[in-house]
Coordinates of C-alpha atoms in Angstrom, one line a residue:
M1 CA 32.5 18.4 -12.2
L2 CA 31.0 20.9 -14.6
R3 CA 33.2 23.6 -16.2
A4 CA 31.5 26.1 -18.4
Q5 CA 32.6 29.5 -19.7
K6 CA 30.4 31.8 -21.8
T7 CA 27.9 29.1 -22.6
F8 CA 24.3 28.4 -22.2
L9 CA 24.3 25.0 -20.6
V10 CA 21.4 22.7 -20.0
I11 CA 21.9 19.4 -18.3
T12 CA 19.1 16.9 -18.2
A13 CA 20.3 14.0 -16.1
F14 CA 18.6 10.6 -16.1
L15 CA 19.7 9.3 -12.7
L16 CA 19.5 5.7 -11.8
F17 CA 19.6 6.7 -8.2
F18 CA 17.9 9.6 -6.4
S19 CA 20.3 11.9 -4.6
S20 CA 17.8 13.5 -2.2
F21 CA 15.2 12.1 0.3
I22 CA 11.7 13.5 0.6
S23 CA 10.6 12.0 3.9
C24 CA 7.0 12.7 3.5
N25 CA 6.5 11.4 0.0
F26 CA 6.7 7.6 -0.5
D27 CA 5.4 7.8 -4.0
N28 CA 8.9 8.8 -5.1
N29 CA 10.9 5.8 -4.2
E30 CA 14.6 6.8 -4.0
G31 CA 17.2 5.2 -6.0
A32 CA 15.1 3.2 -8.4
V33 CA 14.3 4.7 -11.8
P34 CA 15.6 7.4 -14.0
N35 CA 14.8 10.9 -12.8
E36 CA 15.0 14.1 -14.7
E37 CA 17.0 17.0 -13.4
T38 CA 17.6 20.2 -15.3
I39 CA 20.3 22.7 -14.5
S40 CA 20.6 25.9 -16.6
M41 CA 23.5 28.4 -16.9
E42 CA 23.4 31.4 -19.2
S43 CA 26.2 33.5 -20.6
E44 CA 27.0 35.8 -23.5
N45 CA 27.7 32.9 -25.9
E46 CA 24.5 30.8 -26.4
K47 CA 25.7 28.9 -29.4
T48 CA 26.5 25.6 -27.6
T49 CA 23.9 23.5 -25.9
I50 CA 24.9 20.3 -24.1
V51 CA 22.3 17.8 -22.9
V52 CA 23.4 14.9 -20.7
K53 CA 21.2 12.0 -21.4
A54 CA 22.7 9.3 -19.2
K55 CA 25.4 9.1 -16.5
P56 CA 27.5 6.2 -15.4
V57 CA 26.4 4.8 -12.1
T58 CA 27.8 2.8 -9.2
T59 CA 27.2 -0.9 -9.5
V60 CA 28.4 -4.4 -8.4
V61 CA 29.4 -7.1 -10.9
K62 CA 29.7 -10.8 -10.9
K63 CA 33.1 -12.5 -11.1
S64 CA 34.7 -12.7 -14.5
T65 CA 31.9 -10.6 -16.0
S66 CA 32.4 -7.3 -17.8
T67 CA 30.0 -4.4 -17.4
E68 CA 29.3 -1.3 -19.6
L69 CA 29.4 2.3 -18.4
K70 CA 27.7 5.0 -20.4
F71 CA 27.9 8.7 -20.5
E72 CA 25.5 9.9 -23.2
V73 CA 25.6 13.6 -24.3
E74 CA 23.9 15.5 -27.0
A75 CA 25.4 18.8 -28.2
N76 CA 25.3 21.4 -30.9
G77 CA 27.8 24.0 -32.0
G78 CA 30.8 21.8 -32.5
N79 CA 32.4 18.3 -32.6
L80 CA 31.6 16.2 -29.6
T81 CA 34.4 14.0 -28.1
Y82 CA 34.8 11.7 -25.1
Q83 CA 37.6 10.6 -22.8
W84 CA 37.3 8.0 -20.1
Y85 CA 39.4 8.1 -17.0
E86 CA 40.2 5.7 -14.1
S87 CA 40.6 7.2 -10.7
A88 CA 42.8 5.8 -7.9
D89 CA 40.8 7.3 -5.0
G90 CA 37.2 7.9 -6.3
T91 CA 37.8 11.5 -7.2
T92 CA 38.5 13.4 -10.4
N93 CA 41.8 14.7 -8.9
T94 CA 43.7 11.4 -9.6
G95 CA 42.2 10.5 -12.9
T96 CA 44.3 8.8 -15.5
A97 CA 43.2 8.9 -19.1
I98 CA 42.4 5.4 -20.5
E99 CA 44.1 5.0 -23.8
N100 CA 41.8 4.8 -26.9
E101 CA 38.6 5.0 -24.8
N102 CA 37.0 7.9 -26.4
Q103 CA 33.4 6.7 -27.1
N104 CA 30.4 7.4 -25.0
T105 CA 30.5 3.8 -23.6
Y106 CA 33.3 2.0 -21.8
I107 CA 33.5 -1.7 -21.1
V108 CA 35.0 -2.4 -17.6
S109 CA 37.1 -5.5 -17.8
P110 CA 36.1 -8.5 -15.7
F111 CA 37.4 -8.9 -12.1
T112 CA 39.3 -12.1 -11.2
E113 CA 39.4 -11.2 -7.5
R114 CA 37.5 -8.9 -5.3
G115 CA 38.2 -5.2 -5.7
I116 CA 36.9 -1.7 -6.4
R117 CA 37.5 0.5 -9.4
Y118 CA 36.5 4.1 -10.1
F119 CA 35.7 5.6 -13.5
Y120 CA 34.4 8.9 -15.0
C121 CA 34.1 10.4 -18.4
V122 CA 34.7 13.9 -19.8
A123 CA 32.7 15.1 -22.8
N124 CA 34.2 18.0 -24.8
V125 CA 32.5 20.3 -27.3
E126 CA 34.8 23.0 -28.8
N127 CA 36.4 24.6 -25.7
E128 CA 33.7 23.5 -23.3
S129 CA 33.5 20.3 -21.3
T130 CA 31.3 18.5 -18.8
T131 CA 32.5 15.7 -16.5
S132 CA 30.3 12.8 -15.4
S133 CA 29.8 11.6 -11.9
I134 CA 32.2 9.0 -10.5
A135 CA 31.0 5.5 -11.2
T136 CA 32.2 2.9 -8.7
V137 CA 32.4 -0.7 -10.0
A138 CA 33.0 -3.4 -7.5
Y139 CA 33.3 -7.2 -7.3
T140 CA 32.7 -7.9 -3.6
E141 CA 32.5 -11.8 -3.5
L142 CA 29.1 -11.4 -1.9
A143 CA 26.1 -13.0 -3.5
I144 CA 24.0 -10.8 -5.8
I145 CA 20.2 -10.7 -5.6
E146 CA 18.6 -9.3 -8.7
I147 CA 15.0 -8.5 -8.5
T148 CA 13.0 -7.4 -11.6
T149 CA 9.5 -6.2 -11.0
V150 CA 6.6 -6.4 -13.5
N151 CA 6.8 -3.2 -15.6
N152 CA 9.7 -2.0 -13.4
E153 CA 7.2 -0.9 -10.8
E154 CA 8.7 0.3 -7.5
P155 CA 7.2 -0.7 -4.1
V156 CA 5.6 2.3 -2.4
A157 CA 3.8 3.0 0.8
E158 CA 2.1 5.8 2.7
Q159 CA 3.8 7.4 5.7
V160 CA 1.6 7.7 8.7
S161 CA 2.0 9.6 12.0
P162 CA 0.9 8.3 15.4
P163 CA -2.3 9.5 17.1
E164 CA -2.1 11.7 20.1
G165 CA -0.5 10.0 23.0
C166 CA 1.4 7.5 20.9
Y167 CA 4.8 7.6 19.2
G168 CA 6.7 6.4 16.3
A169 CA 6.0 6.7 12.6
G170 CA 4.9 3.9 10.3
L171 CA 3.8 2.7 6.9
R172 CA 0.4 2.0 5.6
N173 CA -1.0 0.6 2.3
A174 CA 2.4 -0.8 1.2
T175 CA 2.0 -2.1 -2.4
K176 CA 2.9 -5.7 -3.0
V177 CA 4.7 -5.6 -6.4
P178 CA 5.0 -8.9 -8.4
A179 CA 8.6 -9.7 -9.4
R180 CA 11.2 -12.3 -10.4
M181 CA 14.3 -12.9 -8.3
I182 CA 17.7 -14.5 -9.2
I183 CA 20.4 -15.1 -6.6
S184 CA 23.9 -15.8 -7.9
K185 CA 27.4 -16.0 -6.6
D186 CA 30.7 -16.2 -8.4
G187 CA 28.8 -16.4 -11.7
E188 CA 26.6 -19.4 -10.7
V189 CA 22.9 -19.1 -10.3
L190 CA 21.8 -20.4 -6.9
Y191 CA 18.1 -19.6 -7.1
D192 CA 15.6 -18.4 -9.7
S193 CA 12.1 -17.8 -8.6
G194 CA 10.8 -17.7 -12.2
D195 CA 8.5 -15.0 -13.5
Y196 CA 5.6 -14.1 -11.3
E197 CA 2.5 -16.3 -11.5
K198 CA 0.2 -16.2 -8.5
K199 CA 0.6 -19.3 -6.3
Q200 CA 3.0 -20.8 -8.8
S201 CA 6.3 -18.9 -9.2
G202 CA 7.9 -15.5 -8.6
L203 CA 7.3 -13.3 -5.6
T204 CA 6.0 -10.0 -4.4
I205 CA 8.1 -7.4 -2.8
K206 CA 7.0 -4.5 -0.6
L207 CA 8.5 -1.9 1.7
R208 CA 8.7 -2.9 5.4
G209 CA 9.7 -1.5 8.7
N210 CA 8.6 1.7 10.4
T211 CA 10.9 4.6 10.9
S212 CA 13.7 2.7 9.2
A213 CA 11.7 2.8 5.9
Y214 CA 12.0 6.6 5.8
S215 CA 15.7 6.6 4.9
E216 CA 16.9 6.6 1.3
K217 CA 18.0 3.0 1.5
K218 CA 14.8 1.0 1.9
P219 CA 14.2 -2.3 3.7
Y220 CA 12.0 -4.9 1.9
K221 CA 9.9 -7.9 2.6
I222 CA 9.8 -10.7 0.1
K223 CA 6.9 -13.1 -0.2
L224 CA 7.6 -16.1 -2.4
Q225 CA 4.8 -17.8 -4.3
K226 CA 6.4 -21.1 -3.7
K227 CA 8.4 -22.1 -0.6
A228 CA 12.2 -22.1 -0.9
D229 CA 15.3 -21.9 1.2
L230 CA 17.0 -18.8 -0.1
L231 CA 20.0 -19.4 2.2
K232 CA 20.5 -23.1 1.2
D233 CA 23.7 -22.6 -0.8
L234 CA 24.8 -19.4 1.0
L235 CA 24.9 -21.2 4.3
S236 CA 25.5 -24.7 3.0
R237 CA 22.5 -26.2 4.7
D238 CA 20.4 -29.0 3.1
D239 CA 17.1 -29.5 4.9
S240 CA 13.8 -29.0 3.1
K241 CA 12.3 -27.8 6.5
Y242 CA 14.1 -24.5 6.0
K243 CA 11.9 -23.7 3.1
D244 CA 9.5 -20.7 3.6
K245 CA 7.7 -18.1 1.7
D246 CA 8.6 -15.1 4.0
W247 CA 12.0 -13.4 3.8
I248 CA 13.4 -10.0 4.7
L249 CA 16.1 -7.8 3.1
L250 CA 17.4 -5.8 6.0
K251 CA 19.2 -2.6 5.1
D252 CA 21.1 -2.6 8.5
A253 CA 24.0 -4.6 7.1
T254 CA 27.0 -2.3 7.1
S255 CA 26.8 -1.2 10.7
L256 CA 27.3 -4.8 11.8
N257 CA 24.9 -4.3 14.7
T258 CA 22.5 -6.9 13.6
F259 CA 25.3 -9.4 12.9
V260 CA 26.8 -8.9 16.4
G261 CA 23.3 -9.0 18.0
M262 CA 22.5 -12.3 16.3
T263 CA 25.9 -13.7 17.3
V264 CA 25.3 -12.8 20.9
A265 CA 21.8 -14.4 20.7
D266 CA 23.4 -17.6 19.4
I267 CA 25.9 -17.9 22.3
A268 CA 23.1 -17.0 24.7
G269 CA 21.3 -20.1 23.4
T270 CA 18.0 -18.5 22.6
E271 CA 15.6 -21.1 21.1
W272 CA 15.8 -19.7 17.6
T273 CA 17.9 -16.9 16.1
P274 CA 17.2 -15.9 12.5
E275 CA 19.9 -16.9 10.1
F276 CA 21.1 -14.6 7.3
A277 CA 23.7 -13.8 4.7
F278 CA 25.3 -10.6 3.5
V279 CA 24.3 -9.9 -0.1
N280 CA 24.3 -7.2 -2.8
V281 CA 20.9 -6.1 -4.0
I282 CA 20.0 -4.9 -7.5
I283 CA 16.4 -3.9 -8.2
N284 CA 15.3 -3.2 -11.8
G285 CA 18.9 -2.9 -12.8
S286 CA 19.7 -0.4 -10.0
Y287 CA 22.2 -1.2 -7.4
R288 CA 20.7 -0.7 -3.9
G289 CA 23.6 -1.6 -1.6
T290 CA 24.6 -4.3 0.8
Y291 CA 21.8 -6.0 2.7
L292 CA 21.1 -8.9 5.0
L293 CA 19.0 -11.6 3.5
I294 CA 17.4 -12.9 6.6
E295 CA 14.7 -15.3 7.7
A296 CA 11.5 -13.6 8.6
I297 CA 9.8 -14.3 11.9
S298 CA 7.2 -16.9 11.0
K299 CA 5.6 -20.2 12.0
N300 CA 8.0 -22.9 10.8
E301 CA 9.6 -25.9 12.4
K302 CA 13.0 -24.4 11.7
R303 CA 12.0 -20.9 12.8
V304 CA 9.4 -20.3 15.5
N305 CA 8.1 -23.8 16.1
V306 CA 4.6 -23.4 17.4
A307 CA 1.6 -25.7 17.1
D308 CA -1.5 -24.7 15.1
D309 CA -3.1 -23.5 18.3
G310 CA 0.1 -21.6 19.4
Y311 CA 0.8 -17.8 19.2
I312 CA 3.6 -15.4 18.2
I313 CA 2.8 -12.0 19.6
E314 CA 4.7 -8.7 19.8
W315 CA 4.6 -6.0 22.5
D316 CA 4.3 -3.3 19.8
A317 CA 4.9 0.4 20.1
Y318 CA 3.2 0.6 16.7
W319 CA 0.0 -1.1 17.8
W320 CA -1.9 1.9 16.7
N321 CA -1.1 1.1 13.1
E322 CA -2.3 -2.5 13.2
D323 CA -5.9 -3.7 12.6
K324 CA -5.7 -6.6 15.0
K325 CA -4.3 -6.1 18.5
F326 CA -5.2 -6.6 22.1
I327 CA -4.6 -4.6 25.3
T328 CA -4.0 -6.3 28.7
N329 CA -5.2 -5.2 32.1
L330 CA -1.8 -3.7 32.7
N331 CA -2.2 -1.6 29.5
Q332 CA 0.4 -3.7 27.6
K333 CA -0.4 -3.5 23.8
Y334 CA 0.2 -6.5 21.6
T335 CA -0.1 -7.4 18.0
F336 CA -0.1 -10.7 16.2
K337 CA 2.5 -12.5 14.0
Y338 CA 0.7 -15.8 14.3
P339 CA -2.2 -16.5 13.9
D340 CA -1.9 -14.3 10.9
P341 CA -4.6 -11.6 11.0
D342 CA -4.0 -10.8 7.3
N343 CA -5.3 -14.2 6.4
G344 CA -8.3 -13.8 8.6
N345 CA -7.1 -16.4 11.1
I346 CA -7.8 -14.3 14.1
K347 CA -10.6 -11.8 14.8
K348 CA -11.5 -9.7 17.8
N349 CA -13.4 -11.7 20.4
D350 CA -13.1 -15.0 18.6
D351 CA -11.7 -18.1 20.4
N352 CA -8.1 -17.5 19.4
Y353 CA -8.3 -13.8 20.4
N354 CA -10.0 -14.4 23.8
Y355 CA -7.6 -17.2 24.8
I356 CA -4.4 -15.2 24.4
L357 CA -5.9 -12.2 26.0
G358 CA -7.1 -14.2 29.0
F359 CA -3.7 -16.0 29.3
M360 CA -1.8 -12.7 29.3
N361 CA -4.1 -11.2 31.9
E362 CA -3.8 -14.2 34.2
M363 CA 0.0 -14.1 33.8
E364 CA 0.1 -10.4 34.7
T365 CA -2.1 -10.9 37.7
A366 CA 0.2 -13.7 39.0
L367 CA 3.3 -11.6 38.3
R368 CA 1.9 -8.8 40.5
S369 CA 0.5 -11.0 43.2
S370 CA 2.0 -11.4 46.7
D371 CA 2.8 -15.0 45.6
F372 CA 4.6 -14.0 42.5
K373 CA 7.8 -15.9 43.6
D374 CA 5.9 -19.1 44.1
P375 CA 6.7 -21.5 41.2
E376 CA 3.2 -23.0 41.3
K377 CA 1.1 -19.8 41.8
G378 CA 3.4 -17.0 40.5
Y379 CA 4.8 -15.9 37.2
R380 CA 6.7 -19.2 36.7
K381 CA 3.3 -21.0 36.2
Y382 CA 2.9 -19.0 33.0
L383 CA 6.4 -17.9 31.9
D384 CA 9.4 -19.9 30.7
A385 CA 11.9 -18.0 32.9
E386 CA 15.0 -19.4 31.2
S387 CA 14.0 -17.9 27.8
F388 CA 13.3 -14.5 29.5
A389 CA 16.8 -14.7 31.1
K390 CA 18.5 -15.3 27.8
W391 CA 16.6 -12.6 26.0
Y392 CA 17.5 -10.1 28.8
L393 CA 21.2 -11.0 28.5
V394 CA 21.3 -10.4 24.8
M395 CA 19.5 -7.0 25.0
E396 CA 21.5 -5.8 28.1
I397 CA 24.8 -6.8 26.7
M398 CA 24.1 -5.1 23.3
G399 CA 22.7 -2.0 25.0
N400 CA 19.7 -2.3 22.7
H401 CA 17.7 0.9 23.0
D402 CA 14.8 -0.1 20.7
P403 CA 14.3 -3.9 20.2
N404 CA 11.2 -5.8 19.2
F405 CA 9.6 -7.6 22.1
Y406 CA 8.4 -11.0 20.8
Y407 CA 6.7 -13.6 22.8
V408 CA 5.9 -17.2 21.8
L409 CA 3.2 -19.5 23.3
P410 CA 4.2 -22.9 21.7
R411 CA 0.7 -24.3 22.2
R412 CA -2.3 -23.8 24.5
G413 CA -1.4 -25.0 28.0
A414 CA 2.3 -24.3 27.5
K415 CA 4.4 -21.6 29.1
L416 CA 5.1 -18.3 27.4
K417 CA 8.6 -17.9 26.0
M418 CA 10.5 -14.7 25.0
Y419 CA 12.3 -14.9 21.7
P420 CA 13.6 -14.3 19.0
T421 CA 16.1 -11.5 19.0
W422 CA 15.1 -8.8 16.4
D423 CA 16.1 -5.2 15.5
A424 CA 19.6 -4.4 16.7
E425 CA 19.9 -1.1 14.8
W426 CA 20.0 1.0 18.0
T427 CA 22.8 -0.9 19.7
L428 CA 26.5 -0.9 20.6
G429 CA 26.5 2.8 21.4
V430 CA 26.5 3.9 17.7
A431 CA 22.9 4.8 17.7
S432 CA 20.6 5.9 20.5
A433 CA 18.1 8.5 21.5
G434 CA 19.5 11.6 23.1
T435 CA 18.8 12.9 26.6
N436 CA 16.0 15.1 25.2
G437 CA 14.4 12.4 23.1
W438 CA 14.7 10.9 19.7
Q439 CA 17.0 12.4 17.1
T440 CA 18.1 15.4 19.2
Y441 CA 21.7 15.5 18.1
P442 CA 24.5 16.4 18.4
Q443 CA 24.7 15.0 21.9
T444 CA 25.9 11.8 23.6
P445 CA 23.7 8.7 23.7
M446 CA 21.2 8.4 26.5
Y447 CA 22.6 5.0 27.5
T448 CA 26.4 4.5 28.0
E449 CA 28.5 1.4 28.5
T450 CA 27.6 1.4 32.2
S451 CA 23.9 2.1 32.1
E452 CA 21.4 -0.7 33.0
M453 CA 18.5 -0.8 30.6
Y454 CA 16.2 -3.8 31.1
R455 CA 16.2 -4.8 34.8
T456 CA 13.3 -2.6 35.5
R457 CA 11.5 -2.6 32.1
R458 CA 8.4 -4.5 31.1
Y459 CA 7.9 -7.7 33.1
F460 CA 11.5 -7.8 34.2
G461 CA 11.0 -5.2 37.0
Q462 CA 9.0 -7.7 39.0
M463 CA 10.9 -10.8 37.9
F464 CA 14.2 -9.3 39.1
K465 CA 12.7 -9.1 42.6
D466 CA 12.8 -12.8 42.7
P467 CA 16.2 -14.3 43.8
Y468 CA 15.4 -17.3 41.6
F469 CA 15.3 -15.2 38.5
V470 CA 18.5 -13.3 39.4
E471 CA 20.3 -16.6 39.9
L472 CA 19.0 -17.9 36.6
V473 CA 20.3 -14.8 34.8
Y474 CA 23.6 -15.1 36.5
N475 CA 24.1 -18.7 35.7
E476 CA 23.2 -18.2 32.1
W477 CA 25.8 -15.4 31.9
L478 CA 28.4 -17.8 33.3
K479 CA 27.5 -20.2 30.4
M480 CA 28.0 -17.4 27.9
K481 CA 31.2 -15.9 29.1
P482 CA 33.6 -18.6 27.8
N483 CA 32.2 -18.2 24.2
I484 CA 32.5 -14.4 24.0
Q485 CA 35.9 -14.3 22.5
A486 CA 35.1 -16.9 19.8
A487 CA 32.1 -14.8 18.9
R488 CA 34.3 -11.7 18.7
D489 CA 36.7 -13.5 16.4
N490 CA 33.9 -14.5 14.2
V491 CA 32.7 -10.9 13.9
A492 CA 36.2 -9.7 13.1
A493 CA 36.5 -12.3 10.3
E494 CA 33.1 -11.4 8.8
T495 CA 34.0 -7.7 9.0
S496 CA 37.0 -8.4 6.8
R497 CA 35.0 -10.5 4.4
I498 CA 32.3 -7.9 3.7
S499 CA 34.6 -4.9 3.5
F500 CA 34.4 -4.5 -0.2
G501 CA 30.7 -4.8 -0.1
T502 CA 30.5 -2.0 2.5
T503 CA 32.8 0.2 0.4
A504 CA 30.4 -0.1 -2.6
N505 CA 27.4 0.5 -0.3
F506 CA 28.9 3.8 1.0
E507 CA 29.7 4.9 -2.5
R508 CA 26.1 4.3 -3.4
W509 CA 24.7 5.9 -0.2
K510 CA 26.8 8.9 1.0
I511 CA 25.9 8.5 4.7
L512 CA 29.2 8.1 6.4
G513 CA 29.7 10.9 8.9
V514 CA 26.1 11.9 8.6
N515 CA 23.6 11.9 11.5
G516 CA 20.4 10.2 10.5
L517 CA 17.8 7.6 11.4
S518 CA 20.2 4.7 11.0
V519 CA 23.2 6.1 12.8
C520 CA 21.7 9.1 14.6
L521 CA 23.8 10.5 17.4
V522 CA 27.2 8.9 16.7
A523 CA 28.5 9.2 13.2
F524 CA 32.0 8.5 11.8
P525 CA 33.8 9.6 8.6
T526 CA 34.9 6.0 7.8
W527 CA 33.3 2.6 8.3
Q528 CA 36.4 1.2 10.0
Q529 CA 36.1 4.0 12.7
E530 CA 32.5 3.0 13.3
C531 CA 33.5 -0.7 13.6
D532 CA 36.3 0.2 16.0
Y533 CA 34.0 2.3 18.1
A534 CA 31.4 -0.4 18.4
S535 CA 34.1 -3.0 19.2
Q536 CA 35.6 -0.9 22.0
W537 CA 32.1 0.0 23.3
L538 CA 31.2 -3.7 23.5
D539 CA 34.5 -4.5 25.4
R540 CA 33.7 -1.9 28.0
R541 CA 30.1 -3.1 28.1
L542 CA 31.1 -6.7 28.8
A543 CA 33.5 -5.7 31.5
W544 CA 30.9 -3.6 33.2
F545 CA 28.1 -6.2 32.9
D546 CA 30.3 -8.9 34.4
G547 CA 30.7 -6.9 37.6
Y548 CA 27.1 -5.6 37.5
I549 CA 25.4 -9.0 37.3
S550 CA 27.8 -10.5 39.9
D551 CA 27.0 -7.7 42.3
L552 CA 23.3 -8.2 41.7
Y553 CA 23.5 -11.9 42.3
A554 CA 25.5 -11.4 45.5
K555 CA 22.9 -9.0 46.8
S556 CA 20.1 -11.4 46.0
K557 CA 21.7 -13.9 48.3
Q558 CA 21.8 -11.6 51.3

């Protein structure tokens, strides 16, 4: 809060975090490095000039570790004094002066248990004063990932718009920035990549995602130079086969949508569901919020287990932004995850390319044929129907408006499978397109708790005409039902465990109650209200789906 009377006041603020988002300019990466801002006020008395050089900022700390806050001010025209305050509720209204803390720095005492504390400082010159922003300091008990890039360079990318007739918005020319990463928890270092040395140590970090990368809080992809299991100690797993170079920092942690979606995928029994852990992320000394450190979709015995001649492909709405893709006879557009086109392992019209294109065309022909129900001639000759049934259940139960459609061919001559679950941001009724299209708020979501979403979409429209597939889905649902409550209990426990992390995150990113790309049509003033809404929505969804799939099964038997 700034109070100025009869002064000429200039404030030059070096911010550790940007406070505004310029959606069309990715050269200014929000929240990363000091940024100058000048505010001028004039009055009759111009003798006093105050320049704010540094402000205290929100951060997270390790257990039993102190941290320093700094409010640096330069002034002329009188004696400069400081007074630090601690706030009970994160505002200057409840500040209590901290005795004998009248320097421009303040050392926050170590936390012995998880908690949140709020501080600010007032600088006085003669009869004038300026108040710093609130600095939130939190010990959340979550692991902390600290990434330091070479020369403090920030990852950037170009924003690209779709060509006519396509939709979405993507990234292009994302810079791969060399860096070092340390993961610690409760003061113990769990992983240290070492400084960057190509093919030896360290990592590269880049922006990832499509529309999700346009928000202030960025998602990132990490590429280790040497394989490691970053979740080894966080998930208490000890198998070298988990080691991989590819990892993701998903920003969609505080909504719980991804956590719930992956939990539902687990109880559905999908072949592989990415494992993850909630973490705090600090990049170049700047706290970026709560993230999910999650396994990337890659060829790995413990991830997507495909042979060297296998495939991981995606039905991709952003196909127009990829160099390597193929289009089937039914105009379905696919891109490659494996073989990796970035490594030159697949080229248009080479053997790998022609095989998968031919396979998908044959499958689509069989699916649309008069014999499509025949297990030897129809779609079941090409598709693993059970995997499709499980994927359908996860997406329909979650009410996922915008998932990724991944397909896996384990090897040549095998059947196509549908997994893994990915992208649950637009689920559980808290985020969806409006009735007039994307981001047309305020209005209610397009899909409600009682709206079917996938029975007629993609290949499912034809498959659900086969009583065999309807029965398969129904039976898989019966297997899932007994485990629903245990999954709900797990979600409730995790919600409590990460609560301090989410509080710090929302102090860092002031998005509660704001419609935007991540929460869109339904926004709440508190995180607890958002969680309650999602939980109640899921309860109603499950009750509806149980009756819906039972009726569908009964009709298929008539």
